[in-house]
Coordinates of C-alpha atoms in Angstrom, one line a residue:
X1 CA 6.5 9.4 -19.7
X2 CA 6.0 9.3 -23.6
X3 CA 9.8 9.9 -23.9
X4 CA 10.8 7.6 -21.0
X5 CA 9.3 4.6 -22.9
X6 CA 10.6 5.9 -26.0
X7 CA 14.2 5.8 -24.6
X8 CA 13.6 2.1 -23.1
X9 CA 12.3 1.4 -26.5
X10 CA 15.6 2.7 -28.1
X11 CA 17.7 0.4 -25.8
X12 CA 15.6 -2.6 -26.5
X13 CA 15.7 -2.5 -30.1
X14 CA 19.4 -1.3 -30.5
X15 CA 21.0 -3.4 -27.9
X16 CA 18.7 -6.5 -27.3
X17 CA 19.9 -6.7 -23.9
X18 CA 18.8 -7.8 -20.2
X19 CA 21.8 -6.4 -18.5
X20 CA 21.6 -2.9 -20.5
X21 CA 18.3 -2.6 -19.7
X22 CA 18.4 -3.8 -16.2
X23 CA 22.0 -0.9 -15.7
X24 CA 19.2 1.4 -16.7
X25 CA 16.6 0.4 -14.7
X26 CA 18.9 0.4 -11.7
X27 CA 20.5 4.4 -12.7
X28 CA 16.8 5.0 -12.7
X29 CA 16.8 3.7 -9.0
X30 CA 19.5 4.8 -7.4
X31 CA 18.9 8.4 -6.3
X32 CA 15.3 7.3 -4.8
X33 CA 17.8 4.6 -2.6
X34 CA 20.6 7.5 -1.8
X35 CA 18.6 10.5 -2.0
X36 CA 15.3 10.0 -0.8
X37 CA 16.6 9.9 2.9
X38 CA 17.9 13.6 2.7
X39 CA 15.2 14.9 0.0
X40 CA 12.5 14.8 2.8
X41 CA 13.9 17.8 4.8
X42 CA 13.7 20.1 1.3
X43 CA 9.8 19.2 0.8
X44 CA 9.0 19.5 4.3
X45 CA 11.1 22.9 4.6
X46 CA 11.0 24.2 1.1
X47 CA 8.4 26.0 -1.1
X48 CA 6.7 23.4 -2.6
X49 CA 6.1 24.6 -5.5
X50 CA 9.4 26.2 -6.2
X51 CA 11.0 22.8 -5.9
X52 CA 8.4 21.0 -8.5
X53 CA 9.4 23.5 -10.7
X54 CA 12.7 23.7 -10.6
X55 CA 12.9 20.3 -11.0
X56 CA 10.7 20.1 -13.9
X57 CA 13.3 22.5 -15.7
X58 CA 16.1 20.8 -14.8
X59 CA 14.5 17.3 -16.9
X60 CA 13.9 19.5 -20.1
X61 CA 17.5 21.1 -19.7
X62 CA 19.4 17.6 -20.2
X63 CA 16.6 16.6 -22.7
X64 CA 17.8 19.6 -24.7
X65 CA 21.1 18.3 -24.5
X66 CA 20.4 14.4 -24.9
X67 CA 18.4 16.2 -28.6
X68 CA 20.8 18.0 -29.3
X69 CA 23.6 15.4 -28.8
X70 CA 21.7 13.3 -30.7
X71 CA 21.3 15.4 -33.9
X72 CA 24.8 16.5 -34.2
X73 CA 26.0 12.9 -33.5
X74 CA 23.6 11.2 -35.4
X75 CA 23.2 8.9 -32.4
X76 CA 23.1 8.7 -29.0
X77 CA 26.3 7.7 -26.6
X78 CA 24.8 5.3 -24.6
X79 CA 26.5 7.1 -21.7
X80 CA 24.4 9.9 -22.5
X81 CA 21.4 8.2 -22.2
X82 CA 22.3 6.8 -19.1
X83 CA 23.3 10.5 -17.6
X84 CA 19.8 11.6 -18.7
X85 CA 18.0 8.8 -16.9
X86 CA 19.7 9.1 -14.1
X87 CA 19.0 13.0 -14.3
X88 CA 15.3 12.5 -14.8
X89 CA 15.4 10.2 -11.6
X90 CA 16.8 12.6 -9.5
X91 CA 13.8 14.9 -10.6
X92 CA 11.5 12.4 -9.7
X93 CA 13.2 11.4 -6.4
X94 CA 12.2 15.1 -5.3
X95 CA 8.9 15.3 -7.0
X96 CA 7.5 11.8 -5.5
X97 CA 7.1 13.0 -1.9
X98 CA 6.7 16.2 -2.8
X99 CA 3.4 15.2 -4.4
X100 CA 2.5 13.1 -1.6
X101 CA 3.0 15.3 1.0
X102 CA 1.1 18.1 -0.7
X103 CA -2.4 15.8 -0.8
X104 CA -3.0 15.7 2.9
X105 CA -2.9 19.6 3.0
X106 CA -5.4 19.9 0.1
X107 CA -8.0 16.6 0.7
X108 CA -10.0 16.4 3.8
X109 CA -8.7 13.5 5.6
X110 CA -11.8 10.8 5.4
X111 CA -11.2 11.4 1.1
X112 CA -7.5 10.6 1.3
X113 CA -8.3 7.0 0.2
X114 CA -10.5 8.0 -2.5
X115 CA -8.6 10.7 -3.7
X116 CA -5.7 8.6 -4.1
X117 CA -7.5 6.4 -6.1
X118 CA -8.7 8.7 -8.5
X119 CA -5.2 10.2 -8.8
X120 CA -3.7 6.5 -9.6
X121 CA -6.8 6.7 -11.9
X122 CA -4.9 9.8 -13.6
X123 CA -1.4 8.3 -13.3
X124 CA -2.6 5.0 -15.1
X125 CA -4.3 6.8 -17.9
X126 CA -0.7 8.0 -18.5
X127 CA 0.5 4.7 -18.7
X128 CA -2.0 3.8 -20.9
X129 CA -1.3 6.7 -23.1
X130 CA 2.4 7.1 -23.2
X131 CA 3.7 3.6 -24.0
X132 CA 1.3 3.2 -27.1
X133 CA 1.7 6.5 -28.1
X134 CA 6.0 6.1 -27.0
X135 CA 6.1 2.9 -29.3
X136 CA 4.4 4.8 -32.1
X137 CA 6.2 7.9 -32.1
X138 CA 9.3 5.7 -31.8
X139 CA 8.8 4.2 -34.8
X140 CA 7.7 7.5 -36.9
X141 CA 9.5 10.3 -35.5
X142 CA 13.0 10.5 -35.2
X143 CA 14.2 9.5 -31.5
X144 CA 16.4 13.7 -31.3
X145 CA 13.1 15.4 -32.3
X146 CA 10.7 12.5 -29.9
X147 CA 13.2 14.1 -26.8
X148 CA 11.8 17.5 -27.2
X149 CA 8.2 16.5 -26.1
X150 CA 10.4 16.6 -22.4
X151 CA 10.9 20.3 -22.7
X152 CA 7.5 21.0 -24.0
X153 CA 6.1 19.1 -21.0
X154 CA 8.1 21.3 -19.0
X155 CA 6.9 24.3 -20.3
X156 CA 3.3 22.8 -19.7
X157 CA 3.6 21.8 -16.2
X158 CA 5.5 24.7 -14.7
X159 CA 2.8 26.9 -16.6
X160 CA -0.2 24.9 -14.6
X161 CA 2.1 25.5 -11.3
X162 CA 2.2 29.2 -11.4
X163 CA -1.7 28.8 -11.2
X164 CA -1.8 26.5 -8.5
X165 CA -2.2 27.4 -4.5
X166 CA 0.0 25.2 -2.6
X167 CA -0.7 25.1 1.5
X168 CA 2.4 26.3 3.4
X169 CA 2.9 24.7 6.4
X170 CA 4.6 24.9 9.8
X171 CA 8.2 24.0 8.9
X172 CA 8.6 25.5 5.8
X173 CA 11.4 27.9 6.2
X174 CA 12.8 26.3 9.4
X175 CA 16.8 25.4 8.7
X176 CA 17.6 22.0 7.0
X177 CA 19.9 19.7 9.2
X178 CA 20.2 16.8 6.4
X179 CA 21.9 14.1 8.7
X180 CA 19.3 15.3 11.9
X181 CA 16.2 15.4 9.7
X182 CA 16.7 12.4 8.1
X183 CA 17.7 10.9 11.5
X184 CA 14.3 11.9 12.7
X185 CA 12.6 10.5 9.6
X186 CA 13.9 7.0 10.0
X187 CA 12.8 7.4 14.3
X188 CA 9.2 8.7 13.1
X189 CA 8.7 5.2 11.2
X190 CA 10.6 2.9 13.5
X191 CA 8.5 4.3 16.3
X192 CA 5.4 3.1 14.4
X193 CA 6.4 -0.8 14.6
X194 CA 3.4 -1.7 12.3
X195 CA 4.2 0.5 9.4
X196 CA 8.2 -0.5 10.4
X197 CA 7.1 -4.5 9.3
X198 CA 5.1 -3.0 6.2
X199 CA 8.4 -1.5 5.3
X200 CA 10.4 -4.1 5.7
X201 CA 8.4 -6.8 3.8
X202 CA 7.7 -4.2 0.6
X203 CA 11.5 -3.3 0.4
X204 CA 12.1 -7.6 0.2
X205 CA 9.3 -7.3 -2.6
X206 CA 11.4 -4.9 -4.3
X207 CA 14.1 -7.1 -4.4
X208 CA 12.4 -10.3 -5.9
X209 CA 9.7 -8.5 -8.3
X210 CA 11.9 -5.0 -9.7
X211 CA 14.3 -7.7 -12.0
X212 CA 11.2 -8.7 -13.1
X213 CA 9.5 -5.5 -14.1
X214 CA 12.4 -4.1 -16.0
X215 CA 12.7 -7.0 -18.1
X216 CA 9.0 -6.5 -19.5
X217 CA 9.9 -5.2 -22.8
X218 CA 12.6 -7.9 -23.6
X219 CA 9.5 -11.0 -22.1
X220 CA 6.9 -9.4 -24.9
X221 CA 10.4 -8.9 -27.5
X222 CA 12.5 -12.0 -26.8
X223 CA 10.5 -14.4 -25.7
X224 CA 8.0 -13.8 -27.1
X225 CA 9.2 -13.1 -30.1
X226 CA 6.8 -10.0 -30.2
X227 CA 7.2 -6.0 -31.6
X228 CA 7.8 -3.1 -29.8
X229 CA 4.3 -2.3 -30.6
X230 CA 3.3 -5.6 -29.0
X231 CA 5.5 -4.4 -25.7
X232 CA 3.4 -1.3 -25.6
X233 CA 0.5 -3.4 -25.7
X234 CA 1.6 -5.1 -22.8
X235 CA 2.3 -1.8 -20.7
X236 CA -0.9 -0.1 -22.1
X237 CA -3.5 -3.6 -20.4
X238 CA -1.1 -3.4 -17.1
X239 CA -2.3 -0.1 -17.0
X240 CA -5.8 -0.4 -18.2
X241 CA -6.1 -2.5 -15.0
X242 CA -4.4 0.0 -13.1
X243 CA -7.1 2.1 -14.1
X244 CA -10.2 0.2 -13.2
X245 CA -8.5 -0.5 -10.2
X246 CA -7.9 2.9 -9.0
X247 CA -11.3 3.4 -10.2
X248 CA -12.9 1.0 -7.8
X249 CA -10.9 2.3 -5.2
X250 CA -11.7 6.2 -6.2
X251 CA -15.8 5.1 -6.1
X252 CA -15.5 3.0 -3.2
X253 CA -12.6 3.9 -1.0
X254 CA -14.0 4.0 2.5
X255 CA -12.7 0.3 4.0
X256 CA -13.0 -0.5 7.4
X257 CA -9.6 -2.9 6.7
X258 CA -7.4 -1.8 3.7
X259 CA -4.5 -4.3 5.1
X260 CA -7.4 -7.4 3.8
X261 CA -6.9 -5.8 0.4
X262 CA -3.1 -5.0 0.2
X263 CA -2.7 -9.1 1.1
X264 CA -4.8 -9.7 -1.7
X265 CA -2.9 -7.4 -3.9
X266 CA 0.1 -9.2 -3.4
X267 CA -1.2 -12.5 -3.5
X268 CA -2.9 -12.0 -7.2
X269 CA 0.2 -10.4 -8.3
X270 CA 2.6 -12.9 -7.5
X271 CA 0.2 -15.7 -9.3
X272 CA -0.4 -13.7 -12.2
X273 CA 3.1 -12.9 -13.0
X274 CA 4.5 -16.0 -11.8
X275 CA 2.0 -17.9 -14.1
X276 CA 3.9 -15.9 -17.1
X277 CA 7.0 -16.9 -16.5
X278 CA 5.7 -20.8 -17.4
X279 CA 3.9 -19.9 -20.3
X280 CA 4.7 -21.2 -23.5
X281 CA 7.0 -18.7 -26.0
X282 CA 4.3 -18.8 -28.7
X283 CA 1.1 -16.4 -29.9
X284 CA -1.1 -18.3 -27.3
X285 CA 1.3 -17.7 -24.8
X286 CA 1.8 -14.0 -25.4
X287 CA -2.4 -14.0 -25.7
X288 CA -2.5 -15.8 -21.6
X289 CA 0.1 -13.5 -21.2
X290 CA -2.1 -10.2 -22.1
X291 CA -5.0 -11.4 -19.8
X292 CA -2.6 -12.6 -17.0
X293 CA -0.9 -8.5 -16.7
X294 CA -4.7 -7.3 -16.7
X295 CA -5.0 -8.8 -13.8
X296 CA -2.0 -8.1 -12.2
X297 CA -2.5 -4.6 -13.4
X298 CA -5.7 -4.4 -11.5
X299 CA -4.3 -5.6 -7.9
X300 CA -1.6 -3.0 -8.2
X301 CA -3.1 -0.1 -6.9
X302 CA -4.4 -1.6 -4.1
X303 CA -0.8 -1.8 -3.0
X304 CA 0.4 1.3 -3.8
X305 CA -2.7 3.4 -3.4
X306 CA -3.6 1.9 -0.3
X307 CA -0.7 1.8 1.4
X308 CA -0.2 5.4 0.4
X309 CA -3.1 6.9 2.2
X310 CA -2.4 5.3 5.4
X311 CA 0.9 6.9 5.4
X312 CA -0.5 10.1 4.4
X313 CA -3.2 9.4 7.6
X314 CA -0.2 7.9 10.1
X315 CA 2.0 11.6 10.0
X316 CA 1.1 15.1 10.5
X317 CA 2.1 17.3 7.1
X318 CA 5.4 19.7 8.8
X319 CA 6.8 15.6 9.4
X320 CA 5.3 13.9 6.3
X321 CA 8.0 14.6 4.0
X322 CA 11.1 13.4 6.6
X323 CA 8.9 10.1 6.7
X324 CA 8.1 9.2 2.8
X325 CA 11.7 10.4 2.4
X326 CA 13.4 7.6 4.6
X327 CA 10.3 5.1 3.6
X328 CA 10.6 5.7 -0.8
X329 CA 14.6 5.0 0.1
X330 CA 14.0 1.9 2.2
X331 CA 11.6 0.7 -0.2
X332 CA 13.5 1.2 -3.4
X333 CA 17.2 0.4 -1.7
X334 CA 17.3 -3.7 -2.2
X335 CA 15.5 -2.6 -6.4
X336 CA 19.5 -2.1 -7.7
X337 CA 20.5 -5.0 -5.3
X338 CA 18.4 -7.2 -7.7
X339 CA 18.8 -5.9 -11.4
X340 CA 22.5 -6.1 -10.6
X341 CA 22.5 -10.1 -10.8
X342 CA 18.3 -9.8 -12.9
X343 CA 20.6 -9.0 -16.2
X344 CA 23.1 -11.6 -16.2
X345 CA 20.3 -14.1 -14.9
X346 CA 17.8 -13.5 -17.3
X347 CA 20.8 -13.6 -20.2
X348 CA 21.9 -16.8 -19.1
X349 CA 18.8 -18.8 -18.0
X350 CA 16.0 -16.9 -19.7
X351 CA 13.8 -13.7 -18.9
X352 CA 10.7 -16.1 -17.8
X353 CA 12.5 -17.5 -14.7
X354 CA 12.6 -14.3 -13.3
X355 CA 8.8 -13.7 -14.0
X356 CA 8.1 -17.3 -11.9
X357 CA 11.0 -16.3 -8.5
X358 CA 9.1 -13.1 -8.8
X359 CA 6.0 -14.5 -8.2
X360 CA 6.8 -16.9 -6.3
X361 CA 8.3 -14.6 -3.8
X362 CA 5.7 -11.9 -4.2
X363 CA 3.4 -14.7 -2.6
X364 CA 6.1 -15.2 -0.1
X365 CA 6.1 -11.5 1.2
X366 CA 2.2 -11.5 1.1
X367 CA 2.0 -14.2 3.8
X368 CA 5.1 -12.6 5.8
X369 CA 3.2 -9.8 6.0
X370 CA -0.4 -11.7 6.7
X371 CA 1.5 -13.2 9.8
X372 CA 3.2 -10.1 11.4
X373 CA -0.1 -9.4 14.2
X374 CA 1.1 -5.8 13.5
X375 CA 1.0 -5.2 10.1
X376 CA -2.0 -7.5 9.3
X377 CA -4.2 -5.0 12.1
X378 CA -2.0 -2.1 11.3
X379 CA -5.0 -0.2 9.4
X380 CA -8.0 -1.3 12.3
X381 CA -5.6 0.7 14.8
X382 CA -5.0 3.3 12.7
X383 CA -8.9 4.2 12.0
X384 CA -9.6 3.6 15.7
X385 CA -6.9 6.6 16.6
X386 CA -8.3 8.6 13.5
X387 CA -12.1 8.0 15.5
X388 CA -11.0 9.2 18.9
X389 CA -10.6 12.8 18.4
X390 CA -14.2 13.0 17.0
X391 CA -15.6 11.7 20.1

């Protein structure tokens, strides 16, 4: 994460522009929307933890190269940057529901909730961490030797792995069909018409708020008129709230109705980052703007997290995989369909109006979602088929 910020840091200061970031933003993107739909027969079929290894040594690999480039060179093609992000996406499009699958094997299933939260508790403190500490380095260290701290992570986390017990389950070493399996993925969620509407509604929320979220460093920068250091700052209280929201959540996770707080999730992040996009470019602005992302920062696991564990609760673990495959690619497909027109918008009209259509919208898909009968009980259903066996 440290060197992922660092590299969005590079492109900020060195090219200054929306559409740049936004073309990285989207090569980030696109293997979750073209991959994800095959990836889920590997981690349902595969050793686990073979594949979050390999991948893990596939990142530090083309960080090696990317350093390496990059000190010969003196600089860093920007193609080259691109092809690593793109590379570390892949990584990630395999790691994701890998991850997620692995939790309902290892967490009883009444803790999934809380367990969730506490591991969006660890995630966020990352955030927190690795922009501040991204920005810092980026400004101390030069960016060929900052790459490396990929291949040390590598070393790191495939060291914890080999330690690590990972649950086999029932179709692991069963034959991958790619087309049939991810077939059976997209049935499995259609099948289940509530968590079909939930689908739909977040992938249209990807649309109008992912132009948004890419353009964060060139809001605090440009409009602003802030520091990279000041970006950071903005990325390190998103995540602060990310933290004391997934704190709440890890404490208190046992609701009779999650669906009551994913509205409200989308409801105080649509206000909150639609009320930044009509704030005044000057200190007091940027100050409303800190307090505003706290906020926003704090509803945000109560989507994600949420939403997460009744997933996890929805699919037995030998299908799980298939599922969050087709769902992370349905969810993530209309992202790239966005940034392509978010960097040429934002160049032309200014990044804040695409702070207010994302809010704006984000409060749209909230009460979509509120008024789909389905979705809105989706969770109360859910608990009372969870109940039955026990009785």
């Amino acid at each position: 994460m440290v060197v992922q910020y660092s590299i969005i840091w590079y492109l900020t200061k060195t090219t200054g522009s929306a559409t740049v970031l936004s073309f990285a933003t989207i090569l980030g993107m696109l293997p979750m929307v073209i991959l994800s739909p095959f990836v889920g027969s590997f981690v349902d079929k595969w050793n686990k933890k073979t594949l979050l290894i390999v991948t893990d040594i596939i990142v530090a690999i083309f960080a090696l190269i990317l350093a390496i480039t990059g000190t010969i060179a003196s600089d860093f093609p920007l193609w080259l940057v691109f092809v690593s992000l793109f590379i570390r996406s892949v990584a990630q499009t395999f790691q994701m529901p890998t991850i997620q699958s692995i939790l309902p094997t290892m967490v009883p299933e009444e803790e999934l909730t809380k367990v969730n939260g506490q591991l969006g508790m660890v995630q966020s403190a990352n955030f927190i961490i690795a922009p501040a500490l991204g920005a810092l380095l980026f400004s101390i260290v030069p960016m060929n030797h900052l790459i490396l701290l990929d291949v040390l992570g590598a070393v790191f986390g495939v060291g914890l792995l080999l330690f690590v017990t990972i649950p086999r389950i029932l179709s692991e070493g069963e034959t991958i069909h790619l087309l049939a399996d991810s077939k059976f993925g997209l049935k499995k969620l259609t099948e289940n018409k509530g968590l079909w509407y939930i689908t739909i509604v977040g992938a249209i929320f990807t649309l109008i708020f992912m132009p948004a979220a890419s353009l964060y460093p060139l809001m605090t920068i440009g409009y602003f008129n802030g520091t990279v250091g000041e970006a950071g700052l903005i990325e390190v209280v998103y995540s602060i709230g990310m933290l004391l929201g997934g704190a709440v959540i890890g404490i208190f996770g046992k609701w009779k109705d999650r669906m009551k707080l994913v509205f409200m999730a989308y409801f105080v992040i649509g206000i909150t980052i639609g009320l930044s996009g009509i704030l005044p470019p000057t200190r007091t602005g940027f100050f409303y703007f800190i307090i505003l992302n706290s906020f926003a920062g704090f509803a945000t696991p109560y989507f994600n997290t949420l939403l997460m564990a009744m997933i996890q609760q929805s699919y037995e673990p030998n299908v799980l995989g298939r599922v969050l495959g087709v769902l992370n690619s349905l969810m993530s497909i209309t992202g790239p369909v966005g940034l392509i027109f978010a960097g040429p918008l934002a160049d032309k009209f200014g990044v804040e109006k695409i702070f207010l259509f994302a809010g704006i919208g984000t409060i749209i898909c909230g009460i979509i979602n509120f008024m789909i009968p389905v979705a809105r009980n989706y969770d109360k259903q859910l608990q009372k088929k969870l109940e039955k066996p026990s009785k």
